[in-house]
Tab-separated table of N, CA and C in Angstrom:
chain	number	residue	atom	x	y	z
D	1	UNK	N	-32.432	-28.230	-8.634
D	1	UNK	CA	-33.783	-28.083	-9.140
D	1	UNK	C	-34.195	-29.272	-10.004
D	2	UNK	N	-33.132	-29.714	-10.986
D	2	UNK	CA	-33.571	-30.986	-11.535
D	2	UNK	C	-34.550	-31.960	-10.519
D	3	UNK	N	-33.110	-32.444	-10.081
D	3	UNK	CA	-33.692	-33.359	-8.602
D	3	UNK	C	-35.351	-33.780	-8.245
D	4	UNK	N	-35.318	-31.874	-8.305
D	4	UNK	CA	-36.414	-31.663	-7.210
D	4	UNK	C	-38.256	-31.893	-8.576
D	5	UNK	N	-37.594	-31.475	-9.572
D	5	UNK	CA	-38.535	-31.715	-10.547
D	5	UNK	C	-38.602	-33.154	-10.796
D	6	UNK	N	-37.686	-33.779	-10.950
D	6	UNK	CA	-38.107	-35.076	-11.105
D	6	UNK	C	-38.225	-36.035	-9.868
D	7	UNK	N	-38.124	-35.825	-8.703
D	7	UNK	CA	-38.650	-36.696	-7.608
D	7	UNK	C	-39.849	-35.758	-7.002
D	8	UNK	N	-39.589	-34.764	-6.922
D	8	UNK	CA	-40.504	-34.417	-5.934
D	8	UNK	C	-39.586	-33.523	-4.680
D	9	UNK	N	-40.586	-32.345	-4.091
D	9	UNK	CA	-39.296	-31.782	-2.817
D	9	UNK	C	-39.586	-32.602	-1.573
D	10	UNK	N	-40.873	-33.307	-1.645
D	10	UNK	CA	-41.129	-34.698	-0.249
D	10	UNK	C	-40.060	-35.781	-0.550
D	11	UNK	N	-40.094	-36.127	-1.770
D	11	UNK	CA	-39.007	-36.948	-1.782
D	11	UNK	C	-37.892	-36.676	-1.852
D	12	UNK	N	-37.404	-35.466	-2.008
D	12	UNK	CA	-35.935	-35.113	-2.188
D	12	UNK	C	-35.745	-34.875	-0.533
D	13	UNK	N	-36.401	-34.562	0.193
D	13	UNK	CA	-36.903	-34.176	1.837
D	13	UNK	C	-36.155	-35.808	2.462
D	14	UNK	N	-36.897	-36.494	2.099
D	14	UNK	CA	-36.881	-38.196	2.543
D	14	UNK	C	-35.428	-38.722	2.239
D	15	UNK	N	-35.127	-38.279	1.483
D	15	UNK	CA	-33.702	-38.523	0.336
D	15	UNK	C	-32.608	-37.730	1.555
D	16	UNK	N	-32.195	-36.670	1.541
D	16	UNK	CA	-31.797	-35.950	2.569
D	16	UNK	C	-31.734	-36.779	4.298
D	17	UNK	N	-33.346	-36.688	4.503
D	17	UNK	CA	-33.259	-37.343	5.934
D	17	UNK	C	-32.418	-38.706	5.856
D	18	UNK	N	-32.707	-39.664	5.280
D	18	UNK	CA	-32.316	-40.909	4.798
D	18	UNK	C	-30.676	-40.561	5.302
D	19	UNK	N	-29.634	-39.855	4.207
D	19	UNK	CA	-28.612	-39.790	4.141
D	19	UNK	C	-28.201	-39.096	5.296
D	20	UNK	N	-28.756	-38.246	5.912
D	20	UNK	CA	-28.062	-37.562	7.216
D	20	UNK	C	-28.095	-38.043	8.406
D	21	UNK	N	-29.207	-39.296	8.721
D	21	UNK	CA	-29.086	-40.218	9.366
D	21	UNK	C	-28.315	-41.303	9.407
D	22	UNK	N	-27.770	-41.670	7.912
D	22	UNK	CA	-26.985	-42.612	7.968
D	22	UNK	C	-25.189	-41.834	8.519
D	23	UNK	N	-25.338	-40.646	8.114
D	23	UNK	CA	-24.103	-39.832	8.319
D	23	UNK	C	-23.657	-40.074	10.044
D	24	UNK	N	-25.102	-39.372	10.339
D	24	UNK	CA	-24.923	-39.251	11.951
D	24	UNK	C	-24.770	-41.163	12.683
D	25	UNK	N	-25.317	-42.093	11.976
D	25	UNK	CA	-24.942	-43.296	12.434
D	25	UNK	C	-23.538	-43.310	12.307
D	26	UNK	N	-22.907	-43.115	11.352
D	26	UNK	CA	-21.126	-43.482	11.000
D	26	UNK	C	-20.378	-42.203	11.666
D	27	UNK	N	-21.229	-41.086	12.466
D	27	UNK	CA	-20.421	-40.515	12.876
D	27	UNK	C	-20.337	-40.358	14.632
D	28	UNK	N	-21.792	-40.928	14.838
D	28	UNK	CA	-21.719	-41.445	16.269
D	28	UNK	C	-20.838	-42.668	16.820
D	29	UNK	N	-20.694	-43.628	15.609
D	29	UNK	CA	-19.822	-44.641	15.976
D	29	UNK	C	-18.529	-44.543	16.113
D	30	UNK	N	-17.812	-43.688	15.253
D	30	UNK	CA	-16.574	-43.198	15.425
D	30	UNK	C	-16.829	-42.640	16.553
D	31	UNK	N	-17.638	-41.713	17.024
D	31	UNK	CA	-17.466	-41.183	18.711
D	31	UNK	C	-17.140	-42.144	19.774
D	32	UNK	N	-18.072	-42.780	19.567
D	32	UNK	CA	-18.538	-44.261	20.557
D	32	UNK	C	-16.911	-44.819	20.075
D	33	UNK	N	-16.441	-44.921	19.536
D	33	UNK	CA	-14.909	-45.613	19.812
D	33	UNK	C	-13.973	-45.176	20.130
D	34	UNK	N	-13.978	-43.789	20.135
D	34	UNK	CA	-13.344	-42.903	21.062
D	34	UNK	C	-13.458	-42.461	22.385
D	35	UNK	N	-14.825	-42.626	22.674
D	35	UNK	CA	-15.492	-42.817	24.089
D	35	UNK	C	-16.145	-44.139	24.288
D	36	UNK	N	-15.495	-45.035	24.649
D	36	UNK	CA	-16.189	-46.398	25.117
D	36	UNK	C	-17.229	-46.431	26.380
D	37	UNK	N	-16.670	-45.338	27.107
D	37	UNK	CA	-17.860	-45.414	28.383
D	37	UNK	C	-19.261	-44.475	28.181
D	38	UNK	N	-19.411	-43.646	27.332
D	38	UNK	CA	-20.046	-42.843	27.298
D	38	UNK	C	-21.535	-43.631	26.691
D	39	UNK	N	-22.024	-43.930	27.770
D	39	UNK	CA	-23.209	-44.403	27.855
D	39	UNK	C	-24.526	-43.830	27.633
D	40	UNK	N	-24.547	-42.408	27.657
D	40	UNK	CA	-25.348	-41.196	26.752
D	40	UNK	C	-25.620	-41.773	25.060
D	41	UNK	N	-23.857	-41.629	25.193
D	41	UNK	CA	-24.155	-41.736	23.169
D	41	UNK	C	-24.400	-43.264	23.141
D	42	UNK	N	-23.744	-43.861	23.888
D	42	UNK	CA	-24.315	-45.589	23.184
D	42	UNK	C	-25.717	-45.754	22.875
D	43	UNK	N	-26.391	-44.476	24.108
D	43	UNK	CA	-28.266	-44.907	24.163
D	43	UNK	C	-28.391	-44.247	22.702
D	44	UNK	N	-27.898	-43.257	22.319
D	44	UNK	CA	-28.820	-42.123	21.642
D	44	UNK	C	-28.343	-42.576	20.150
D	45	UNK	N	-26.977	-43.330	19.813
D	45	UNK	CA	-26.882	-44.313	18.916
D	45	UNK	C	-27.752	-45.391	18.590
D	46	UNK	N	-28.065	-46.192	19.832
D	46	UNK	CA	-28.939	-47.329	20.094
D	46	UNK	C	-30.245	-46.870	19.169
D	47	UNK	N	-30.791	-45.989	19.741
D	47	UNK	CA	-32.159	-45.027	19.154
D	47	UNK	C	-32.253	-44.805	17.756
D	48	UNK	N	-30.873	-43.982	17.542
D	48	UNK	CA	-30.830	-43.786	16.127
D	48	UNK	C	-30.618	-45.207	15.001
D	49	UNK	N	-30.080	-46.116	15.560
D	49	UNK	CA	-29.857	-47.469	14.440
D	49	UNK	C	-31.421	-47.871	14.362
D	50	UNK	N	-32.004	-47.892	15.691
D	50	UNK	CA	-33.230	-48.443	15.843
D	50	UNK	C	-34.440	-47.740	14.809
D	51	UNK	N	-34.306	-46.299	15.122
D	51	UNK	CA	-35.223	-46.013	14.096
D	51	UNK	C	-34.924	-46.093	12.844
D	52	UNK	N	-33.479	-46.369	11.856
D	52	UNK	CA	-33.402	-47.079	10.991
D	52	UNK	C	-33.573	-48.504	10.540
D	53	UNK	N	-34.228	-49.282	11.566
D	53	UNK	CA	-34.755	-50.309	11.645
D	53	UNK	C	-33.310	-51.409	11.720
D	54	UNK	N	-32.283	-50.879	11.815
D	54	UNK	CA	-30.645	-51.728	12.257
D	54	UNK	C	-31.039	-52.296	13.822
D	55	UNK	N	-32.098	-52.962	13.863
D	55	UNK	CA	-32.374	-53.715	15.309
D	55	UNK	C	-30.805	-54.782	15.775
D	56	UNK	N	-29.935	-55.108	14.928
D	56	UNK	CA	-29.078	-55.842	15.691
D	56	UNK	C	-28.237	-55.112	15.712
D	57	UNK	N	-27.891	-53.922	14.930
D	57	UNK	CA	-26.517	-53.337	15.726
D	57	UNK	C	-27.502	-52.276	17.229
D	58	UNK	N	-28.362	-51.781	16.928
D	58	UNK	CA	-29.037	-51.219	17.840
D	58	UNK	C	-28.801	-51.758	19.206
D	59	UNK	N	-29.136	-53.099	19.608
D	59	UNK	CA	-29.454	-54.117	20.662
D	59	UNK	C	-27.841	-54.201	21.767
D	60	UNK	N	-26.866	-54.017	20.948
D	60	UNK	CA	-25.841	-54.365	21.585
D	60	UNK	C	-25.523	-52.695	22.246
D	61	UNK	N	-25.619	-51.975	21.735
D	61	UNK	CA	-25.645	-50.338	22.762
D	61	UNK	C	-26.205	-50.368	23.318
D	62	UNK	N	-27.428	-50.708	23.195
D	62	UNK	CA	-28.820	-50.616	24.431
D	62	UNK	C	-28.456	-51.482	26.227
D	63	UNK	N	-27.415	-52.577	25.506
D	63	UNK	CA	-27.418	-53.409	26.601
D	63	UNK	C	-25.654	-52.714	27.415
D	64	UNK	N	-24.786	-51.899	26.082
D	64	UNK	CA	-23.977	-51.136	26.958
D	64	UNK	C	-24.137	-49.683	27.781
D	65	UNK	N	-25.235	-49.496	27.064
D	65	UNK	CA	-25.951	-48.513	28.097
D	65	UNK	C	-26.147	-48.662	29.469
D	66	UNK	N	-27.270	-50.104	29.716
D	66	UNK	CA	-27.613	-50.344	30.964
D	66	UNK	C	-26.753	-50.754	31.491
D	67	UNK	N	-25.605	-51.408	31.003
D	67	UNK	CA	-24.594	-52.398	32.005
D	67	UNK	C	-23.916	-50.862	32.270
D	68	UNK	N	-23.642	-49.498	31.772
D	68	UNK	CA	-22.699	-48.563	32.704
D	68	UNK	C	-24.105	-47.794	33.754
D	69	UNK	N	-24.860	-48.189	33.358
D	69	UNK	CA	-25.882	-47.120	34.261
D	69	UNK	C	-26.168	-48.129	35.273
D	70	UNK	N	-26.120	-49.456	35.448
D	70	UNK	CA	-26.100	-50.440	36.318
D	70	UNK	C	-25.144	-50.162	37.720
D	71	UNK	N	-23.982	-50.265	36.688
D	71	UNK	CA	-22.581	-50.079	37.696
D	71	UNK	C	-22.375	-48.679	38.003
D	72	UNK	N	-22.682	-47.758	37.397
D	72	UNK	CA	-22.565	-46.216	38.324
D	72	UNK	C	-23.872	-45.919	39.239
D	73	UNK	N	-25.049	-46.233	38.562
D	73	UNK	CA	-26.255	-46.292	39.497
D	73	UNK	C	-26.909	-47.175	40.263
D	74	UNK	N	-26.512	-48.296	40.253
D	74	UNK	CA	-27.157	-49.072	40.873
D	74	UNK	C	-28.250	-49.743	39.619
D	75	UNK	N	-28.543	-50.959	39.998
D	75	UNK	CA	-29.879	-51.787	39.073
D	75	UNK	C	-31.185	-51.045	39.263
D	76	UNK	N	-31.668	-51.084	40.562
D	76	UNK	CA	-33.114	-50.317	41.103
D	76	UNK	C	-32.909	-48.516	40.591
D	77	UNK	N	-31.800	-47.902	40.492
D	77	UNK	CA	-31.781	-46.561	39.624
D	77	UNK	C	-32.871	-46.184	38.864
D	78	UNK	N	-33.815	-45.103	39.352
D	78	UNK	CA	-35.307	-44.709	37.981
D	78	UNK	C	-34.055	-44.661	36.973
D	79	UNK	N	-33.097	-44.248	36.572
D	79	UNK	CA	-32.476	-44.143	35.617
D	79	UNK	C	-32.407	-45.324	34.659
D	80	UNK	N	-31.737	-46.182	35.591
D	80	UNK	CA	-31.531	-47.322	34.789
D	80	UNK	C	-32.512	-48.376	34.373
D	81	UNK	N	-33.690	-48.346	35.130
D	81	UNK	CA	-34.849	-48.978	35.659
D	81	UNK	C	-35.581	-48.559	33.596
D	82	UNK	N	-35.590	-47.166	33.631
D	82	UNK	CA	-35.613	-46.255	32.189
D	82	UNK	C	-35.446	-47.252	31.386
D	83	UNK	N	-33.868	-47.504	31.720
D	83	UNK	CA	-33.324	-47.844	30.566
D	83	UNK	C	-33.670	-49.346	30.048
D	84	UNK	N	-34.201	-49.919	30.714
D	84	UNK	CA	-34.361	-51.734	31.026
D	84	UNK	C	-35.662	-51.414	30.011
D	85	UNK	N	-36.976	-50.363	29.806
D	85	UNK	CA	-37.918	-50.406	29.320
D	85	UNK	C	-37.120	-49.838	27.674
């Protein structure tokens, strides 16, 4: 309740999101190194750094994404085709 009296419950809200995103970043990555092929989580990692504005760790999942959806689907794949946008 302190907290919440002296920031605010929007900001204690923001405060929260902030930290559980960074959680789920350090805990998708430990996945992602346990699953190297899993090209699902590399995207949905990719996404999540991105909307923390981490554009360079973001960039390098994005591109291991397409290189496994390349080689299991083909380049022309709507899937992968997706993923290129």
């Amino acid at each position: 309740r302190a907290v919440e009296a002296s920031v605010g419950v929007g900001e204690l809200d923001k405060q929260v999101l902030r930290e559980l995103r960074s959680w789920l970043a350090r805990a998708g990555s430990s996945a992602l190194a346990a699953e190297p092929d899993n090209w699902g989580l590399a995207n949905a990692l990719g996404r999540l750094l991105k909307t923390q504005g981490r554009h360079d760790e973001a960039e390098p999942l994005y591109r291991l994404a397409l290189k496994g959806r390349e080689e299991q689907l083909g380049a022309s794949h709507p899937d992968t085709l997706a993923s290129v946008n």
